[in-house]
C-alpha positions as a Python dict, from the first residue, in 0.01 Angstrom:
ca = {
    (1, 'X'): (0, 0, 0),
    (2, 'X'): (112, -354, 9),
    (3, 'X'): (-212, -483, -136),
    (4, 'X'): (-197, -243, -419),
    (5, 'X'): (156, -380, -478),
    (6, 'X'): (3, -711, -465),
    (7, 'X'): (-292, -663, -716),
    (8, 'X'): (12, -497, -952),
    (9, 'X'): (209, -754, -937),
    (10, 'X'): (-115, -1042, -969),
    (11, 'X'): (-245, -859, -1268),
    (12, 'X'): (88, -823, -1428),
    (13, 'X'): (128, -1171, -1421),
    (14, 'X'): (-225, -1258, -1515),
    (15, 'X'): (-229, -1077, -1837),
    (16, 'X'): (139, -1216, -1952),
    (17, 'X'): (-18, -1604, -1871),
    (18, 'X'): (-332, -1475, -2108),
    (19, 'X'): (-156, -1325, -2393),
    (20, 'X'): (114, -1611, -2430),
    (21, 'X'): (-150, -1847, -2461),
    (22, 'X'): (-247, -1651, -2811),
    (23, 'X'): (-81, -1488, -3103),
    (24, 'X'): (-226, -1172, -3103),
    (25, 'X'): (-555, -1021, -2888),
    (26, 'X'): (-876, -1081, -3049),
    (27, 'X'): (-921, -710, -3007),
    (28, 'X'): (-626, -731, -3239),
    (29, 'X'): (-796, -905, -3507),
    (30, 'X'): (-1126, -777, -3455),
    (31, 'X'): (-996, -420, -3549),
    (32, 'X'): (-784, -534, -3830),
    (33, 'X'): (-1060, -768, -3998),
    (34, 'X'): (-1331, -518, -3918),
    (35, 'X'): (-1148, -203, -4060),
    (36, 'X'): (-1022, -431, -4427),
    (37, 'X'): (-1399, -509, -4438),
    (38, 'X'): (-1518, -121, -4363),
    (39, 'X'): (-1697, -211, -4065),
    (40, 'X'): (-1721, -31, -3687),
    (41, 'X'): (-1551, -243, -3421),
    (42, 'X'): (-1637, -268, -3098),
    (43, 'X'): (-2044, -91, -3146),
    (44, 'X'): (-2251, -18, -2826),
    (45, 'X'): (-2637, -181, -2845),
    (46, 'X'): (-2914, -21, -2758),
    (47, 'X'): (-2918, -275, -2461),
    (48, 'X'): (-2562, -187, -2379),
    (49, 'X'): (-2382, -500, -2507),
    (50, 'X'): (-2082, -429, -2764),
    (51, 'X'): (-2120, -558, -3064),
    (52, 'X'): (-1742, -690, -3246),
    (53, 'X'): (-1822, -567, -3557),
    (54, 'X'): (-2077, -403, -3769),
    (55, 'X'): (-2082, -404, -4152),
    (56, 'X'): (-2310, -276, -4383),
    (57, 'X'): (-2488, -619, -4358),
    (58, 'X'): (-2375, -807, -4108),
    (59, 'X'): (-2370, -821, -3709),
    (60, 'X'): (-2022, -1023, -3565),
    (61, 'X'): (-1867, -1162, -3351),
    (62, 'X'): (-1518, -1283, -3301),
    (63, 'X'): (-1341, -1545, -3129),
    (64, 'X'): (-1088, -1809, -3096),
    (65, 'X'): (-1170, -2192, -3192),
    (66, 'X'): (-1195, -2331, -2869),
    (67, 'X'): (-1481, -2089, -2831),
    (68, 'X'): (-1719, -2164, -3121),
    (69, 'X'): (-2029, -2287, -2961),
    (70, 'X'): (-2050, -1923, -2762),
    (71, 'X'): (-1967, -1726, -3083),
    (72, 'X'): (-2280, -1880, -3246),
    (73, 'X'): (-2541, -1730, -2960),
    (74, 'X'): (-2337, -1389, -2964),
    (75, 'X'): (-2372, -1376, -3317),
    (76, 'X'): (-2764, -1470, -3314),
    (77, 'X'): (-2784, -1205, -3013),
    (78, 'X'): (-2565, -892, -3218),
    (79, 'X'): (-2806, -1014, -3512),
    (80, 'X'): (-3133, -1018, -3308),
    (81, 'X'): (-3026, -666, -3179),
    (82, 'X'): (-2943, -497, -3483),
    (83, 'X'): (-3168, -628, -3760),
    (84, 'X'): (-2818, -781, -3918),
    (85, 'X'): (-2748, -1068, -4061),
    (86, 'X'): (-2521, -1273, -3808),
    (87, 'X'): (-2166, -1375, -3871),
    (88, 'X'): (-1891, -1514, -3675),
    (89, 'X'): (-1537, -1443, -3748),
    (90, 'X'): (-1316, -1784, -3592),
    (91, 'X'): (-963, -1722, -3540),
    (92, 'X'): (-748, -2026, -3564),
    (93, 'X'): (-376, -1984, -3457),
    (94, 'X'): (-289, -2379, -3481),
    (95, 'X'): (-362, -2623, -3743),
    (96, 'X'): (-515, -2834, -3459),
    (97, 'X'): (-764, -2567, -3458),
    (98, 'X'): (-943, -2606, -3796),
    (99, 'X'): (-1225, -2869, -3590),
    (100, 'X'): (-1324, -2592, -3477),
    (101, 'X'): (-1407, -2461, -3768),
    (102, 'X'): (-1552, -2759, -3863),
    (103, 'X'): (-1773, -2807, -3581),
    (104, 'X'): (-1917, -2416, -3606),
    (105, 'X'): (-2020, -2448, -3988),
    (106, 'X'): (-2138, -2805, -3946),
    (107, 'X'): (-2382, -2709, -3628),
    (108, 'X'): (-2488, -2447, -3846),
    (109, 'X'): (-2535, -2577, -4165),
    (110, 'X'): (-2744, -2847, -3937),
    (111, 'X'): (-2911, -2691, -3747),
    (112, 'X'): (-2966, -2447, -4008),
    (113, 'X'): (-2849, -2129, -3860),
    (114, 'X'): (-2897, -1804, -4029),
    (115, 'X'): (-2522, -1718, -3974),
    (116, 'X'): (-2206, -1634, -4203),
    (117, 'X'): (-1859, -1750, -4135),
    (118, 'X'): (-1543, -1661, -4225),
    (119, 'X'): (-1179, -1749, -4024),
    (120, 'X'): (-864, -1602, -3948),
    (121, 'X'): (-624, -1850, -4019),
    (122, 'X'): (-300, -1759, -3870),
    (123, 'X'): (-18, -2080, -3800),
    (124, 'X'): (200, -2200, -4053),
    (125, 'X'): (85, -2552, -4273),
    (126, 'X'): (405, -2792, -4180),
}
């Protein structure tokens, strides 16, 4: 009993710590953004891997700016998977976090990626 008290009360305070350190959950914005652009969120692959989104075109994946280099091989992966066009949806919830967005499209456009991008941009400019 005590160590089921214990994981309660270790889990409690693990997902407060997690969810202060963001906005909103990306599942948050992955539903919203999905559902405005008349996708499917969360879609299972025939491999068993869940796909973010799926549109009419495009296979995506979501995440926040500090994680933009893994968003670009889940992207190419959904994409790979699904015959899609990859896209990465990059959620930015401080100013501080548009290098992000600068450092996805500019690997990218360099490296010449067959990905779209598009961001969720939610902090006030100053």
């Amino acid at each position: 009993m005590r160590t089921v008290i214990f994981s309660l009360i270790l889990l409690t305070f693990w997902s407060t710590s997690v969810l202060a350190e963001h906005k909103r959950l990306e599942k948050e914005y992955q539903r919203d953004w999905c559902a405005e652009a008349r996708g499917q969120a969360e879609i299972r692959l025939a491999d068993g891997t869940r796909a973010d989104c799926i549109t009419r075109t495009h296979a995506i994946e979501f995440d926040f700016g500090r994680k933009w280099a893994e968003s670009i091989g889940q992207a190419l992966y959904y994409s790979m998977q699904t015959g899609k066009r990859a896209g990465v949806v990059l959620i930015l919830e401080r100013i501080e976090d548009r290098k992000f967005w600068i450092r996805l499209n500019s690997i990218i456009e360099f490296q010449k990626l067959p990905i779209d991008t598009w961001k969720i941009e939610n902090f006030q400019i100053p």
